[in-house]
């Protein structure tokens, strides 16, 4: 997508209905035309152990408790990227180390992988 900037995120693809950056009928109640950035690190729970907003589609049914486990901005980004790639799911990481760790945890004892010699971490 190099050189196209954010244009790609606003394109319609494969004659699908709705733009990649949003689904029809799922507008933000504030009227914002782009997803608001959530800077919250902790979300108030309804009751101890009962997360806030489990019905928010960006929480994937889990609601919110702490930004490391999910927040509305990251959820919206993951859903938009999955839609842009015609995928069912997307997982976003805050660092290359986190992404590398997740991939390494997919391997089983005895699996092999290739890696360059100047990897950080």
PDB file of C-alpha atoms in Angstrom:
ATOM      1  CA  UNK A   1       0.000   0.000   0.000  1.00  0.00           C
ATOM      2  CA  UNK A   2       3.070   2.186  -0.222  1.00  0.00           C
ATOM      3  CA  UNK A   3       2.468   5.638  -1.662  1.00  0.00           C
ATOM      4  CA  UNK A   4      -1.295   5.557  -1.237  1.00  0.00           C
ATOM      5  CA  UNK A   5      -1.435   6.959   2.299  1.00  0.00           C
ATOM      6  CA  UNK A   6      -4.828   6.592   3.928  1.00  0.00           C
ATOM      7  CA  UNK A   7      -6.630   6.492   0.585  1.00  0.00           C
ATOM      8  CA  UNK A   8      -6.603   2.685   0.741  1.00  0.00           C
ATOM      9  CA  UNK A   9      -8.523   2.672   4.016  1.00  0.00           C
ATOM     10  CA  UNK A  10     -11.370   4.656   2.436  1.00  0.00           C
ATOM     11  CA  UNK A  11     -11.703   2.624  -0.764  1.00  0.00           C
ATOM     12  CA  UNK A  12     -14.506   0.196  -1.484  1.00  0.00           C
ATOM     13  CA  UNK A  13     -13.237  -3.161  -2.624  1.00  0.00           C
ATOM     14  CA  UNK A  14     -14.712  -6.087  -4.537  1.00  0.00           C
ATOM     15  CA  UNK A  15     -18.058  -4.283  -4.861  1.00  0.00           C
ATOM     16  CA  UNK A  16     -18.668  -4.796  -1.156  1.00  0.00           C
ATOM     17  CA  UNK A  17     -21.089  -2.525   0.591  1.00  0.00           C
ATOM     18  CA  UNK A  18     -19.620  -0.087   3.063  1.00  0.00           C
ATOM     19  CA  UNK A  19     -16.182   1.419   3.175  1.00  0.00           C
ATOM     20  CA  UNK A  20     -13.281  -0.446   4.664  1.00  0.00           C
ATOM     21  CA  UNK A  21     -13.005   2.058   7.502  1.00  0.00           C
ATOM     22  CA  UNK A  22     -16.523   1.461   8.789  1.00  0.00           C
ATOM     23  CA  UNK A  23     -19.620  -0.638   8.517  1.00  0.00           C
ATOM     24  CA  UNK A  24     -22.978   0.817   7.482  1.00  0.00           C
ATOM     25  CA  UNK A  25     -25.313   1.288  10.439  1.00  0.00           C
ATOM     26  CA  UNK A  26     -22.458   1.175  12.934  1.00  0.00           C
ATOM     27  CA  UNK A  27     -21.775   4.900  13.143  1.00  0.00           C
ATOM     28  CA  UNK A  28     -20.085   6.416  16.155  1.00  0.00           C
ATOM     29  CA  UNK A  29     -22.750   7.886  18.474  1.00  0.00           C
ATOM     30  CA  UNK A  30     -20.664  11.060  18.838  1.00  0.00           C
ATOM     31  CA  UNK A  31     -20.900  11.782  15.118  1.00  0.00           C
ATOM     32  CA  UNK A  32     -17.151  11.398  14.644  1.00  0.00           C
ATOM     33  CA  UNK A  33     -16.362  10.305  11.092  1.00  0.00           C
ATOM     34  CA  UNK A  34     -13.120   8.599  12.153  1.00  0.00           C
ATOM     35  CA  UNK A  35     -12.596   6.241  15.068  1.00  0.00           C
ATOM     36  CA  UNK A  36     -11.770   8.219  18.225  1.00  0.00           C
ATOM     37  CA  UNK A  37      -8.426   7.409  19.822  1.00  0.00           C
ATOM     38  CA  UNK A  38      -8.876   5.907  23.269  1.00  0.00           C
ATOM     39  CA  UNK A  39      -6.062   6.930  25.605  1.00  0.00           C
ATOM     40  CA  UNK A  40      -7.517   5.166  28.642  1.00  0.00           C
ATOM     41  CA  UNK A  41      -5.258   2.616  30.314  1.00  0.00           C
ATOM     42  CA  UNK A  42      -7.838   1.283  32.754  1.00  0.00           C
ATOM     43  CA  UNK A  43     -11.587   0.915  32.283  1.00  0.00           C
ATOM     44  CA  UNK A  44     -14.081   1.016  35.143  1.00  0.00           C
ATOM     45  CA  UNK A  45     -15.720  -2.355  35.690  1.00  0.00           C
ATOM     46  CA  UNK A  46     -19.459  -2.706  36.246  1.00  0.00           C
ATOM     47  CA  UNK A  47     -18.724  -5.107  39.114  1.00  0.00           C
ATOM     48  CA  UNK A  48     -15.459  -6.776  40.135  1.00  0.00           C
ATOM     49  CA  UNK A  49     -14.583  -9.142  37.300  1.00  0.00           C
ATOM     50  CA  UNK A  50     -17.390  -7.833  35.043  1.00  0.00           C
ATOM     51  CA  UNK A  51     -15.836  -5.830  32.215  1.00  0.00           C
ATOM     52  CA  UNK A  52     -17.335  -2.718  30.695  1.00  0.00           C
ATOM     53  CA  UNK A  53     -18.888  -2.754  27.177  1.00  0.00           C
ATOM     54  CA  UNK A  54     -18.871  -6.462  26.282  1.00  0.00           C
ATOM     55  CA  UNK A  55     -21.356  -5.639  23.492  1.00  0.00           C
ATOM     56  CA  UNK A  56     -18.956  -3.219  21.770  1.00  0.00           C
ATOM     57  CA  UNK A  57     -17.986  -4.967  18.501  1.00  0.00           C
ATOM     58  CA  UNK A  58     -14.427  -3.674  18.925  1.00  0.00           C
ATOM     59  CA  UNK A  59     -14.074  -5.625  22.194  1.00  0.00           C
ATOM     60  CA  UNK A  60     -14.832  -8.930  20.426  1.00  0.00           C
ATOM     61  CA  UNK A  61     -17.339  -9.772  23.174  1.00  0.00           C
ATOM     62  CA  UNK A  62     -14.822  -9.424  25.993  1.00  0.00           C
ATOM     63  CA  UNK A  63     -15.416  -5.847  27.084  1.00  0.00           C
ATOM     64  CA  UNK A  64     -12.643  -3.663  28.448  1.00  0.00           C
ATOM     65  CA  UNK A  65     -10.647  -3.840  31.659  1.00  0.00           C
ATOM     66  CA  UNK A  66      -7.091  -2.744  30.890  1.00  0.00           C
ATOM     67  CA  UNK A  67      -5.606  -1.420  27.665  1.00  0.00           C
ATOM     68  CA  UNK A  68      -3.066  -4.243  27.405  1.00  0.00           C
ATOM     69  CA  UNK A  69      -5.913  -6.710  26.967  1.00  0.00           C
ATOM     70  CA  UNK A  70      -7.837  -4.492  24.546  1.00  0.00           C
ATOM     71  CA  UNK A  71      -9.136  -1.023  23.884  1.00  0.00           C
ATOM     72  CA  UNK A  72     -11.713   0.425  21.462  1.00  0.00           C
ATOM     73  CA  UNK A  73      -9.119   2.010  19.162  1.00  0.00           C
ATOM     74  CA  UNK A  74      -7.052  -1.140  18.727  1.00  0.00           C
ATOM     75  CA  UNK A  75     -10.194  -3.215  18.234  1.00  0.00           C
ATOM     76  CA  UNK A  76     -11.415  -0.879  15.491  1.00  0.00           C
ATOM     77  CA  UNK A  77      -7.975  -0.975  13.833  1.00  0.00           C
ATOM     78  CA  UNK A  78      -7.850  -4.780  13.917  1.00  0.00           C
ATOM     79  CA  UNK A  79     -11.348  -5.052  12.441  1.00  0.00           C
ATOM     80  CA  UNK A  80     -10.519  -2.532   9.679  1.00  0.00           C
ATOM     81  CA  UNK A  81      -7.278  -4.326   8.783  1.00  0.00           C
ATOM     82  CA  UNK A  82      -9.009  -7.719   8.700  1.00  0.00           C
ATOM     83  CA  UNK A  83     -11.647  -6.261   6.398  1.00  0.00           C
ATOM     84  CA  UNK A  84      -8.993  -4.615   4.205  1.00  0.00           C
ATOM     85  CA  UNK A  85      -7.203  -7.948   3.834  1.00  0.00           C
ATOM     86  CA  UNK A  86     -10.409  -9.973   3.358  1.00  0.00           C
ATOM     87  CA  UNK A  87      -9.474 -11.880   6.527  1.00  0.00           C
ATOM     88  CA  UNK A  88     -11.602 -13.026   9.432  1.00  0.00           C
ATOM     89  CA  UNK A  89      -9.231 -11.736  12.123  1.00  0.00           C
ATOM     90  CA  UNK A  90      -6.279  -9.442  12.704  1.00  0.00           C
ATOM     91  CA  UNK A  91      -4.031  -9.061  15.734  1.00  0.00           C
ATOM     92  CA  UNK A  92      -2.134  -5.802  16.263  1.00  0.00           C
ATOM     93  CA  UNK A  93       0.937  -5.537  18.482  1.00  0.00           C
ATOM     94  CA  UNK A  94       2.544  -2.495  20.062  1.00  0.00           C
ATOM     95  CA  UNK A  95       6.076  -3.655  19.279  1.00  0.00           C
ATOM     96  CA  UNK A  96       8.052  -6.004  17.112  1.00  0.00           C
ATOM     97  CA  UNK A  97       9.162  -7.845  20.233  1.00  0.00           C
ATOM     98  CA  UNK A  98       5.550  -8.541  21.169  1.00  0.00           C
ATOM     99  CA  UNK A  99       4.782  -9.796  17.657  1.00  0.00           C
ATOM    100  CA  UNK A 100       7.904 -11.987  17.651  1.00  0.00           C
ATOM    101  CA  UNK A 101       6.990 -13.416  21.053  1.00  0.00           C
ATOM    102  CA  UNK A 102       3.480 -14.295  19.882  1.00  0.00           C
ATOM    103  CA  UNK A 103       4.776 -16.039  16.768  1.00  0.00           C
ATOM    104  CA  UNK A 104       7.395 -17.947  18.773  1.00  0.00           C
ATOM    105  CA  UNK A 105       4.681 -19.211  21.112  1.00  0.00           C
ATOM    106  CA  UNK A 106       2.984 -20.821  18.108  1.00  0.00           C
ATOM    107  CA  UNK A 107       5.980 -23.124  17.616  1.00  0.00           C
ATOM    108  CA  UNK A 108       6.233 -26.549  19.156  1.00  0.00           C
ATOM    109  CA  UNK A 109       9.301 -28.314  20.516  1.00  0.00           C
ATOM    110  CA  UNK A 110      11.382 -29.443  17.568  1.00  0.00           C
ATOM    111  CA  UNK A 111      10.030 -26.844  15.106  1.00  0.00           C
ATOM    112  CA  UNK A 112      12.582 -24.909  13.072  1.00  0.00           C
ATOM    113  CA  UNK A 113      12.561 -21.295  11.929  1.00  0.00           C
ATOM    114  CA  UNK A 114      14.841 -18.973   9.969  1.00  0.00           C
ATOM    115  CA  UNK A 115      16.018 -15.690  11.438  1.00  0.00           C
ATOM    116  CA  UNK A 116      18.496 -12.992  10.392  1.00  0.00           C
ATOM    117  CA  UNK A 117      21.521 -12.439  12.613  1.00  0.00           C
ATOM    118  CA  UNK A 118      20.762  -8.866  13.742  1.00  0.00           C
ATOM    119  CA  UNK A 119      17.356  -9.357  15.349  1.00  0.00           C
ATOM    120  CA  UNK A 120      16.632  -7.173  18.342  1.00  0.00           C
ATOM    121  CA  UNK A 121      15.839  -9.049  21.541  1.00  0.00           C
TER     122      UNK A 121
END
